[in-house]
Amino acid sequence: MTELFETKIGTPLAERLRADSLADVVGQEHILGDDGIITNELKSGNIKSMILWGPPGCGKTTIAKLVAKYADAEFVMLSAVFSGVADLKKVFADAISLRNVGKRTILFVDEIHRFNKAQQDSFLPYVEDGTITLIGATTENPSFELNSALISRCQVIILKRLNEEALNRLIERAEEVVGAKLPITDTARNNLIAISDGDGRYLINMIEMIYDFSNGKIIDEEMLPKVIQTRLPNYDKMGDAHYSLISALHKSLRGSDVDAGLYWLARMIAGGEDVKYILRRLTRFAVEDVGIADPHALPYAINAWQAYERLGSPEGDLAVASLVIYLATAPKSNASEVAWQNAFATAKATGSLNPPMHIINAPTKLMKQQGFGEGYIYDPDTKDGFSGQNYFPDNMKRQKFYSPKERGFEREIKKRLDYWENLRRKKNG
């Protein structure tokens, strides 16, 4: 492994660690393994245009470069942030010339979701006729951010956030490349992996900081934040720090560490981050990580957002800080998110099953004659305020999607659900 990177000395560790073969890419075995979709396409030589959808630091750029390498294709990389129509026209013209001499062009567009509709449409004829093989990378849901016409001509490949095993492999690879063990205690190493939260690029950047600033010392869990703080005095809201610090804020709140949450918030605001972006992420946190464990979290987030929009900085910053304190100290539950994911997956799997006839309104005489609405029981008129009727499709077993946690307000919800389930059993035998 050391020999592989000998020619890359002097470059950032992240570049020196970039995988040189598909086998070296960590955490994406579902698409790069023996039966992975990309592996099979490379074996067949039939590489289709694709959209790589995944979180920051999961290997999108690396995979694109390796696909071009294995396909012996010309690799062209553009960033949707910095490129415009003129850049695209040049790429297309060069690709046509290469195609005429039998050379394939793979165009990699980072953050492709940032291209507007007209720019996205410009890809269509060149993707369709095979002039280019497009590989787009995005952290956003392609369904919302990309034109349907472009999506229909590309396969969407979902990349996973890196798990603990994959992150450990990155640390081991860094140790091989540097030629020295990472000077860190086991506890600090575990904290390092937890802080990175599946972001391999962020982890490698932190590893490089530790090597640079350890000065022969073994860094423990108390020293670790100080080392990272030393290396990140400036905040670049257009670079990695933008993602790293919002990640640190999010994880601090999830871990109910109010002081760390306030620190990362201050770092971002002091660095000039768009506070509305922070508020968007905090509102998302209220929905995903607090959920119904504290039903007041979401309205508190919306109110803080509105307060900031009315006051602006610096007065409105206090509303954001108060929201961070509220979210950090709120009970946490992802039960709503899990329930929604399970319900959505089941809805997709069960196709177009109709609701049972007794819960379908019958606004016309014909529908009444056909039995629509017949047998429906109005729950508030029952003795218990609960009829126990079936509301799932007739040919579908009753499902349980929502399992509230034993914390916060969800503890009370669980009591209600248990009460209704007992009534349902009694009424339905």
Coordinates of N, CA and C in Angstrom, one line a residue, residues 29-258:
E29 N -19.9 -1.8 -0.9 CA -19.8 -3.2 -1.5 C -21.1 -3.5 -2.2
H30 N -22.2 -2.9 -1.9 CA -23.5 -3.2 -2.5 C -23.5 -2.8 -4.0
I31 N -22.6 -1.9 -4.4 CA -22.6 -1.5 -5.8 C -21.2 -1.9 -6.4
L32 N -20.2 -2.2 -5.6 CA -18.9 -2.5 -6.1 C -18.4 -3.9 -5.9
G33 N -19.2 -4.7 -5.2 CA -18.9 -6.1 -4.9 C -19.0 -6.9 -6.2
D34 N -18.8 -8.2 -6.0 CA -18.8 -9.1 -7.1 C -20.1 -9.0 -8.0
D35 N -21.2 -8.8 -7.3 CA -22.5 -8.7 -8.0 C -23.0 -7.3 -8.0
G36 N -22.2 -6.3 -7.7 CA -22.7 -5.0 -7.7 C -23.0 -4.4 -9.1
I37 N -23.9 -3.5 -9.1 CA -24.3 -3.0 -10.4 C -23.2 -2.3 -11.2
I38 N -22.3 -1.6 -10.6 CA -21.2 -0.9 -11.3 C -20.2 -2.0 -11.7
T39 N -20.0 -3.0 -10.9 CA -19.0 -4.0 -11.2 C -19.5 -4.8 -12.5
N40 N -20.8 -5.1 -12.5 CA -21.3 -5.8 -13.6 C -21.3 -5.0 -14.9
E41 N -21.5 -3.7 -14.8 CA -21.4 -2.9 -16.0 C -20.0 -2.8 -16.5
L42 N -19.1 -2.7 -15.6 CA -17.7 -2.7 -16.1 C -17.2 -4.0 -16.7
K43 N -17.7 -5.1 -16.2 CA -17.4 -6.4 -16.8 C -18.0 -6.5 -18.2
S44 N -19.2 -6.0 -18.3 CA -19.9 -6.1 -19.6 C -19.4 -5.1 -20.6
G45 N -18.8 -4.0 -20.1 CA -18.4 -2.9 -21.0 C -19.5 -2.0 -21.3
N46 N -20.7 -2.2 -20.8 CA -21.9 -1.4 -21.1 C -22.1 -0.5 -19.9
I47 N -21.4 0.6 -19.9 CA -21.5 1.6 -18.7 C -22.6 2.6 -19.1
K48 N -23.6 2.7 -18.2 CA -24.7 3.6 -18.5 C -24.4 4.9 -17.7
S49 N -25.1 5.9 -18.1 CA -25.0 7.2 -17.4 C -25.7 7.0 -16.0
M50 N -25.2 7.6 -15.0 CA -25.7 7.4 -13.7 C -25.7 8.6 -12.8
I51 N -26.5 8.6 -11.8 CA -26.5 9.7 -10.8 C -26.1 9.0 -9.5
L52 N -25.0 9.4 -8.9 CA -24.5 8.9 -7.6 C -25.1 9.7 -6.5
W53 N -26.0 9.2 -5.8 CA -26.7 9.9 -4.7 C -26.3 9.4 -3.3
G54 N -25.7 10.3 -2.6 CA -25.2 9.8 -1.3 C -24.7 11.0 -0.4
P55 N -24.5 10.8 0.9 CA -24.0 11.8 1.8 C -22.6 12.3 1.5
P56 N -22.2 13.4 2.0 CA -20.8 13.8 1.8 C -19.8 12.8 2.3
G57 N -18.7 12.7 1.6 CA -17.6 11.8 2.1 C -17.8 10.3 1.9
C58 N -18.7 9.9 1.0 CA -19.0 8.5 0.9 C -18.3 7.9 -0.3
G59 N -17.6 8.7 -1.2 CA -16.8 8.2 -2.2 C -17.3 8.4 -3.6
K60 N -18.2 9.4 -3.8 CA -18.8 9.6 -5.2 C -17.7 9.9 -6.2
T61 N -16.8 10.9 -5.9 CA -15.8 11.3 -6.8 C -14.8 10.2 -7.1
T62 N -14.4 9.5 -6.1 CA -13.5 8.4 -6.3 C -14.1 7.3 -7.2
I63 N -15.3 7.0 -7.0 CA -16.0 5.9 -7.8 C -16.0 6.4 -9.3
A64 N -16.4 7.7 -9.5 CA -16.4 8.2 -10.9 C -15.1 8.1 -11.6
K65 N -14.0 8.4 -10.9 CA -12.7 8.4 -11.5 C -12.3 6.9 -11.8
L66 N -12.6 6.0 -10.9 CA -12.3 4.6 -11.1 C -13.1 4.0 -12.3
V67 N -14.3 4.4 -12.4 CA -15.1 3.9 -13.5 C -14.5 4.3 -14.9
A68 N -14.0 5.6 -14.9 CA -13.4 6.0 -16.1 C -12.1 5.3 -16.4
K69 N -11.3 5.0 -15.3 CA -10.1 4.3 -15.4 C -10.3 2.9 -15.9
Y70 N -11.2 2.2 -15.3 CA -11.5 0.8 -15.7 C -12.1 0.7 -17.2
A71 N -12.8 1.8 -17.6 CA -13.4 1.8 -18.9 C -12.4 2.3 -19.9
D72 N -11.3 2.7 -19.5 CA -10.3 3.3 -20.4 C -10.9 4.5 -21.2
A73 N -11.6 5.4 -20.4 CA -12.3 6.5 -21.0 C -11.6 7.8 -20.6
E74 N -11.9 8.8 -21.4 CA -11.4 10.2 -21.1 C -12.3 10.7 -19.9
F75 N -11.6 11.1 -18.9 CA -12.4 11.6 -17.7 C -12.4 13.1 -17.6
V76 N -13.5 13.7 -17.6 CA -13.7 15.1 -17.5 C -14.5 15.4 -16.3
M77 N -14.0 16.3 -15.4 CA -14.7 16.6 -14.2 C -15.1 18.1 -14.2
L78 N -16.4 18.4 -13.8 CA -16.9 19.7 -13.7 C -17.6 19.8 -12.4
S79 N -17.6 21.0 -11.8 CA -18.4 21.3 -10.6 C -19.5 22.2 -11.1
A80 N -20.8 21.8 -10.7 CA -21.9 22.6 -11.1 C -21.9 24.0 -10.4
V81 N -21.1 24.1 -9.3 CA -21.0 25.4 -8.7 C -20.2 26.4 -9.5
F82 N -19.2 25.9 -10.2 CA -18.3 26.9 -10.8 C -18.4 26.8 -12.4
S83 N -19.1 25.9 -12.9 CA -19.2 25.7 -14.4 C -20.5 26.3 -15.0
G84 N -20.4 26.7 -16.2 CA -21.5 27.3 -16.9 C -21.7 26.7 -18.2
V85 N -22.6 27.3 -19.1 CA -22.9 26.8 -20.4 C -21.7 26.7 -21.3
A86 N -20.8 27.7 -21.2 CA -19.6 27.7 -22.1 C -18.7 26.4 -21.8
D87 N -18.6 26.1 -20.5 CA -17.8 24.9 -20.1 C -18.4 23.6 -20.6
L88 N -19.8 23.6 -20.6 CA -20.5 22.4 -21.1 C -20.3 22.2 -22.6
K89 N -20.4 23.4 -23.3 CA -20.3 23.3 -24.8 C -18.9 22.8 -25.2
K90 N -17.9 23.2 -24.4 CA -16.5 22.8 -24.7 C -16.4 21.3 -24.5
V91 N -17.0 20.8 -23.4 CA -16.9 19.4 -23.1 C -17.6 18.6 -24.2
F92 N -18.8 19.0 -24.6 CA -19.5 18.3 -25.6 C -18.8 18.3 -26.9
A93 N -18.2 19.4 -27.3 CA -17.4 19.4 -28.6 C -16.2 18.5 -28.5
D94 N -15.5 18.5 -27.4 CA -14.3 17.6 -27.2 C -14.7 16.2 -27.3
A95 N -15.9 15.9 -26.6 CA -16.4 14.5 -26.6 C -16.7 14.0 -28.0
I96 N -17.3 14.9 -28.8 CA -17.6 14.5 -30.2 C -16.4 14.2 -30.9
S97 N -15.3 15.0 -30.8 CA -14.1 14.7 -31.4 C -13.5 13.4 -31.0
L98 N -13.5 13.1 -29.7 CA -12.9 11.9 -29.2 C -13.8 10.7 -29.7
R99 N -15.1 10.9 -29.7 CA -15.9 9.7 -30.2 C -15.6 9.4 -31.6
N100 N -15.2 10.4 -32.4 CA -14.9 10.1 -33.8 C -13.7 9.3 -34.0
V101 N -12.8 9.3 -33.0 CA -11.6 8.5 -33.0 C -11.7 7.2 -32.1
G102 N -13.0 6.9 -31.7 CA -13.2 5.7 -30.9 C -12.9 5.8 -29.4
K103 N -12.9 7.0 -28.9 CA -12.6 7.2 -27.5 C -13.8 7.7 -26.7
R104 N -14.2 7.0 -25.6 CA -15.3 7.3 -24.8 C -15.0 8.5 -23.9
T105 N -16.0 9.3 -23.6 CA -15.8 10.4 -22.6 C -16.8 10.2 -21.5
I106 N -16.2 10.1 -20.3 CA -17.0 10.1 -19.1 C -17.0 11.5 -18.4
L107 N -18.1 12.1 -18.3 CA -18.2 13.5 -17.7 C -18.8 13.3 -16.3
F108 N -18.0 13.7 -15.4 CA -18.4 13.7 -14.0 C -18.7 15.1 -13.5
V109 N -20.0 15.3 -13.1 CA -20.4 16.6 -12.6 C -20.7 16.5 -11.1
D110 N -19.9 17.2 -10.4 CA -20.1 17.2 -8.9 C -21.2 18.2 -8.6
E111 N -22.1 17.9 -7.6 CA -23.2 18.7 -7.2 C -24.1 19.1 -8.4
I112 N -24.4 18.1 -9.2 CA -25.2 18.3 -10.4 C -26.5 18.9 -10.1
H113 N -27.0 18.8 -8.9 CA -28.3 19.4 -8.6 C -28.3 20.9 -8.6
R114 N -27.1 21.5 -8.6 CA -27.0 22.9 -8.6 C -27.1 23.5 -10.0
F115 N -27.1 22.7 -11.1 CA -27.3 23.2 -12.4 C -28.8 23.5 -12.5
N116 N -29.1 24.6 -13.3 CA -30.6 24.9 -13.5 C -31.2 24.0 -14.5
K117 N -32.5 24.2 -14.8 CA -33.2 23.3 -15.7 C -32.6 23.3 -17.1
A118 N -32.3 24.5 -17.6 CA -31.7 24.6 -18.9 C -30.4 23.9 -19.0
Q119 N -29.5 24.1 -18.0 CA -28.2 23.4 -18.0 C -28.4 21.9 -18.0
Q120 N -29.3 21.4 -17.2 CA -29.6 20.0 -17.1 C -30.1 19.5 -18.4
D121 N -31.0 20.2 -19.1 CA -31.5 19.8 -20.4 C -30.5 19.7 -21.4
S122 N -29.4 20.5 -21.3 CA -28.3 20.5 -22.3 C -27.6 19.1 -22.4
F123 N -27.7 18.3 -21.3 CA -27.0 17.0 -21.3 C -27.8 16.0 -22.2
L124 N -29.1 16.2 -22.3 CA -30.0 15.2 -22.9 C -29.6 14.6 -24.2
P125 N -29.4 15.4 -25.2 CA -29.0 14.8 -26.5 C -27.7 14.1 -26.5
Y126 N -26.7 14.6 -25.8 CA -25.4 14.0 -25.8 C -25.4 12.7 -24.9
V127 N -26.2 12.6 -23.9 CA -26.4 11.4 -23.2 C -27.1 10.3 -24.0
E128 N -28.1 10.8 -24.7 CA -29.0 9.9 -25.5 C -28.3 9.3 -26.6
D129 N -27.4 10.0 -27.3 CA -26.7 9.5 -28.5 C -25.3 8.8 -28.1
G130 N -25.0 8.9 -26.8 CA -23.8 8.2 -26.4 C -22.5 9.0 -26.5
T131 N -22.7 10.3 -26.9 CA -21.5 11.2 -27.0 C -20.7 11.2 -25.6
I132 N -21.5 11.3 -24.6 CA -20.9 11.3 -23.2 C -21.6 10.3 -22.4
T133 N -20.9 9.7 -21.4 CA -21.5 8.9 -20.4 C -21.4 9.8 -19.1
L134 N -22.6 10.2 -18.7 CA -22.7 11.2 -17.6 C -22.7 10.5 -16.2
I135 N -21.8 11.0 -15.3 CA -21.9 10.5 -13.9 C -22.1 11.8 -13.1
G136 N -23.3 11.9 -12.6 CA -23.6 13.1 -11.7 C -23.5 12.7 -10.2
A137 N -23.0 13.6 -9.4 CA -23.0 13.4 -8.0 C -23.8 14.4 -7.2
T138 N -24.6 13.9 -6.3 CA -25.5 14.8 -5.5 C -25.7 14.3 -4.1
T139 N -25.8 15.2 -3.2 CA -26.2 14.9 -1.8 C -27.7 15.0 -1.6
E140 N -28.4 15.6 -2.6 CA -29.8 15.9 -2.6 C -30.6 14.8 -3.3
N141 N -31.9 14.7 -2.9 CA -32.8 13.7 -3.5 C -33.0 14.1 -5.0
P142 N -32.5 13.2 -5.9 CA -32.6 13.5 -7.3 C -34.1 13.7 -7.8
S143 N -35.0 13.1 -7.1 CA -36.4 13.2 -7.4 C -36.9 14.7 -7.3
F144 N -36.3 15.4 -6.4 CA -36.7 16.8 -6.2 C -35.8 17.8 -6.9
E145 N -34.5 17.4 -7.1 CA -33.5 18.4 -7.6 C -33.2 18.3 -9.1
L146 N -33.5 17.1 -9.7 CA -33.1 16.9 -11.1 C -34.3 16.8 -12.0
N147 N -34.2 17.2 -13.2 CA -35.3 17.1 -14.2 C -35.6 15.7 -14.4
S148 N -36.9 15.4 -14.5 CA -37.4 14.0 -14.7 C -36.8 13.5 -16.1
A149 N -36.6 14.4 -17.1 CA -36.1 13.9 -18.3 C -34.7 13.4 -18.2
L150 N -33.9 14.1 -17.4 CA -32.5 13.6 -17.1 C -32.4 12.4 -16.3
I151 N -33.3 12.3 -15.3 CA -33.3 11.1 -14.5 C -33.7 9.9 -15.3
S152 N -34.6 10.1 -16.2 CA -35.1 8.9 -17.0 C -34.0 8.4 -17.9
R153 N -33.0 9.1 -18.2 CA -31.9 8.7 -19.0 C -30.7 8.2 -18.2
C154 N -30.8 8.3 -16.9 CA -29.7 7.8 -16.0 C -30.2 6.8 -15.0
Q155 N -29.4 6.0 -14.5 CA -29.7 5.1 -13.4 C -29.3 5.8 -12.1
V156 N -30.2 5.8 -11.1 CA -29.8 6.5 -9.9 C -29.3 5.4 -8.9
I157 N -28.0 5.6 -8.5 CA -27.3 4.6 -7.6 C -27.1 5.3 -6.3
I158 N -27.7 4.6 -5.3 CA -27.6 5.2 -3.9 C -26.4 4.7 -3.2
L159 N -25.6 5.6 -2.7 CA -24.4 5.3 -1.9 C -24.7 5.4 -0.4
K160 N -24.1 4.6 0.4 CA -24.4 4.5 1.8 C -23.4 5.4 2.6
R161 N -23.8 5.9 3.7 CA -22.9 6.6 4.6 C -22.0 5.5 5.1
L162 N -20.7 5.9 5.4 CA -19.7 4.9 5.8 C -20.0 4.4 7.2
N163 N -20.0 3.1 7.4 CA -20.3 2.6 8.7 C -19.0 2.5 9.5
E164 N -19.1 2.0 10.8 CA -17.9 2.0 11.6 C -16.8 1.2 11.1
E165 N -17.1 0.0 10.5 CA -16.1 -0.9 9.9 C -15.4 -0.1 8.8
A166 N -16.1 0.5 7.9 CA -15.5 1.2 6.8 C -14.6 2.4 7.3
L167 N -15.0 3.1 8.3 CA -14.2 4.2 8.8 C -12.9 3.7 9.5
N168 N -13.0 2.5 10.2 CA -11.8 1.9 10.8 C -10.9 1.5 9.7
R169 N -11.4 1.1 8.6 CA -10.5 0.7 7.5 C -9.8 1.9 6.9
L170 N -10.4 3.0 6.9 CA -9.8 4.3 6.4 C -8.6 4.7 7.4
I171 N -8.9 4.5 8.7 CA -7.8 4.8 9.6 C -6.6 3.9 9.4
E172 N -6.9 2.6 9.2 CA -5.8 1.7 9.0 C -5.0 2.0 7.7
R173 N -5.8 2.4 6.7 CA -5.1 2.7 5.5 C -4.2 4.0 5.6
A174 N -4.7 4.9 6.4 CA -3.9 6.1 6.7 C -2.7 5.8 7.4
E175 N -2.8 4.8 8.4 CA -1.6 4.4 9.1 C -0.6 3.8 8.2
E176 N -1.0 3.0 7.2 CA -0.1 2.4 6.3 C 0.6 3.4 5.4
V177 N -0.2 4.4 4.9 CA 0.4 5.4 4.0 C 1.4 6.3 4.8
V178 N 1.0 6.7 6.0 CA 1.9 7.6 6.8 C 3.1 6.8 7.3
G179 N 2.9 5.5 7.6 CA 3.9 4.7 8.1 C 4.0 4.8 9.6
A180 N 3.0 5.2 10.3 CA 3.0 5.3 11.7 C 1.5 5.1 12.2
K181 N 1.4 4.5 13.4 CA 0.1 4.4 14.0 C -0.5 5.8 14.4
L182 N -1.7 5.9 14.3 CA -2.4 7.1 14.6 C -2.2 7.4 16.1
P183 N -1.6 8.5 16.5 CA -1.3 8.7 17.9 C -2.5 9.1 18.7
I184 N -3.3 8.1 19.0 CA -4.6 8.4 19.7 C -5.0 7.2 20.5
T185 N -5.7 7.5 21.7 CA -6.2 6.4 22.5 C -7.4 5.7 21.9
D186 N -7.7 4.6 22.4 CA -8.8 3.8 21.9 C -10.1 4.6 22.0
T187 N -10.3 5.2 23.2 CA -11.5 6.0 23.4 C -11.6 7.2 22.5
A188 N -10.5 7.9 22.3 CA -10.5 9.0 21.4 C -10.7 8.6 19.9
R189 N -10.2 7.4 19.6 CA -10.4 6.8 18.3 C -11.9 6.6 18.0
N190 N -12.5 6.0 19.0 CA -14.0 5.8 18.9 C -14.7 7.1 18.8
N191 N -14.3 8.1 19.5 CA -14.9 9.4 19.4 C -14.7 10.0 18.1
L192 N -13.5 9.8 17.5 CA -13.2 10.3 16.2 C -14.2 9.7 15.2
I193 N -14.4 8.4 15.2 CA -15.3 7.7 14.3 C -16.7 8.2 14.5
A194 N -17.1 8.4 15.7 CA -18.5 8.9 16.0 C -18.7 10.3 15.5
I195 N -17.7 11.1 15.7 CA -17.8 12.5 15.2 C -17.9 12.6 13.7
S196 N -17.2 11.7 13.0 CA -17.2 11.8 11.5 C -18.6 11.4 11.0
D197 N -19.3 10.6 11.7 CA -20.7 10.2 11.3 C -20.8 9.8 9.9
G198 N -20.0 8.8 9.5 CA -20.1 8.3 8.2 C -19.5 9.1 7.1
D199 N -18.8 10.2 7.4 CA -18.2 11.0 6.4 C -16.7 10.7 6.3
G200 N -16.3 9.9 5.3 CA -14.9 9.5 5.1 C -14.0 10.7 4.9
R201 N -14.4 11.7 4.1 CA -13.6 12.8 3.8 C -13.3 13.6 5.1
Y202 N -14.3 13.8 5.9 CA -14.1 14.5 7.1 C -13.2 13.8 8.1
L203 N -13.4 12.4 8.1 CA -12.5 11.6 9.0 C -11.1 11.7 8.6
I204 N -10.8 11.7 7.3 CA -9.4 11.7 6.8 C -8.8 13.1 7.1
N205 N -9.6 14.2 7.0 CA -9.1 15.5 7.3 C -8.7 15.6 8.8
M206 N -9.6 15.0 9.7 CA -9.3 15.0 11.1 C -8.0 14.1 11.4
I207 N -7.9 13.0 10.7 CA -6.7 12.2 10.9 C -5.4 13.0 10.6
E208 N -5.5 13.8 9.5 CA -4.3 14.6 9.1 C -4.0 15.6 10.1
M209 N -5.0 16.2 10.7 CA -4.8 17.2 11.8 C -4.1 16.5 13.0
I210 N -4.6 15.3 13.3 CA -4.0 14.6 14.5 C -2.5 14.3 14.2
Y211 N -2.2 13.8 13.0 CA -0.8 13.6 12.7 C 0.1 14.9 12.8
D212 N -0.5 16.0 12.3 CA 0.3 17.2 12.2 C 0.5 17.9 13.5
F213 N -0.5 17.7 14.4 CA -0.4 18.5 15.7 C -0.2 17.6 16.9
S214 N 0.1 16.3 16.8 CA 0.3 15.5 17.9 C 1.6 15.8 18.6
N215 N 2.6 16.2 17.9 CA 3.9 16.5 18.4 C 4.5 15.4 19.3
G216 N 4.3 14.2 18.9 CA 4.8 13.0 19.7 C 3.9 12.6 20.8
K217 N 2.8 13.3 21.1 CA 1.9 13.0 22.2 C 0.8 12.0 21.7
I218 N 0.3 11.3 22.6 CA -0.8 10.4 22.4 C -2.1 11.2 22.7
I219 N -2.9 11.4 21.8 CA -4.1 12.3 22.0 C -5.2 11.5 22.6
D220 N -5.8 12.0 23.7 CA -6.9 11.3 24.4 C -8.2 12.0 24.1
E221 N -9.3 11.6 24.7 CA -10.6 12.1 24.3 C -10.7 13.6 24.7
E222 N -10.0 14.0 25.7 CA -10.0 15.4 26.2 C -9.2 16.3 25.2
M223 N -8.1 15.8 24.7 CA -7.3 16.6 23.8 C -7.9 16.7 22.4
L224 N -8.6 15.7 22.0 CA -9.1 15.6 20.6 C -9.8 16.8 20.1
P225 N -10.8 17.4 20.9 CA -11.4 18.6 20.4 C -10.5 19.8 20.3
K226 N -9.5 19.8 21.1 CA -8.5 20.9 21.1 C -7.7 20.8 19.8
V227 N -7.3 19.6 19.4 CA -6.5 19.4 18.2 C -7.3 19.9 17.0
I228 N -8.5 19.4 16.9 CA -9.4 19.8 15.8 C -9.6 21.3 15.8
Q229 N -9.9 21.9 17.0 CA -10.1 23.3 17.1 C -8.8 24.1 16.6
T230 N -7.7 23.6 16.9 CA -6.4 24.3 16.5 C -6.3 24.3 15.0
R231 N -6.8 23.2 14.3 CA -6.6 23.1 12.9 C -7.7 23.9 12.1
L232 N -8.8 24.2 12.8 CA -9.9 24.8 12.0 C -10.2 26.2 12.6
P233 N -9.3 27.1 12.6 CA -9.6 28.5 13.2 C -10.5 29.3 12.2
N234 N -10.4 29.0 10.9 CA -11.2 29.7 10.0 C -12.3 28.9 9.5
Y235 N -13.4 29.5 9.0 CA -14.6 28.8 8.6 C -14.8 29.2 7.1
D236 N -14.8 28.2 6.3 CA -15.0 28.4 4.8 C -16.4 27.8 4.5
K237 N -17.4 28.7 4.4 CA -18.8 28.3 4.2 C -19.0 27.7 2.8
M238 N -18.0 27.8 1.9 CA -18.1 27.1 0.6 C -17.3 25.8 0.6
G239 N -16.6 25.4 1.6 CA -15.8 24.3 1.6 C -16.2 23.2 2.6
D240 N -15.3 22.3 2.9 CA -15.6 21.2 3.8 C -16.1 21.6 5.2
A241 N -15.6 22.7 5.7 CA -16.0 23.2 7.0 C -17.5 23.4 7.1
H242 N -18.1 23.8 6.0 CA -19.5 24.0 5.9 C -20.2 22.7 6.3
Y243 N -19.8 21.6 5.8 CA -20.4 20.3 6.1 C -19.9 19.7 7.4
S244 N -18.7 20.0 7.7 CA -18.1 19.4 9.0 C -18.7 20.0 10.2
L245 N -18.9 21.3 10.2 CA -19.4 22.0 11.4 C -20.9 21.8 11.6
I246 N -21.7 21.8 10.5 CA -23.1 21.5 10.6 C -23.3 20.1 11.1
S247 N -22.4 19.2 10.7 CA -22.4 17.8 11.2 C -22.1 17.7 12.7
A248 N -21.1 18.5 13.1 CA -20.8 18.5 14.5 C -21.9 19.1 15.3
L249 N -22.6 20.1 14.8 CA -23.7 20.7 15.5 C -24.8 19.7 15.6
H250 N -25.2 19.0 14.5 CA -26.2 18.1 14.5 C -26.0 16.9 15.5
K251 N -24.8 16.4 15.5 CA -24.4 15.3 16.4 C -24.4 15.7 17.8
S252 N -23.9 16.9 18.1 CA -23.9 17.4 19.5 C -25.3 17.5 20.0
L253 N -26.3 18.0 19.2 CA -27.7 18.0 19.7 C -28.2 16.6 19.9
R254 N -27.9 15.7 18.9 CA -28.4 14.4 19.0 C -27.9 13.7 20.3
G255 N -26.7 14.1 20.7 CA -26.1 13.5 21.9 C -26.4 14.3 23.1
S256 N -27.4 15.3 23.0 CA -27.9 16.1 24.1 C -26.8 16.8 24.8
D257 N -25.7 17.3 24.1 CA -24.6 18.1 24.6 C -24.9 19.5 24.3
V258 N -25.6 20.2 25.2 CA -26.0 21.6 24.9 C -24.8 22.5 24.7

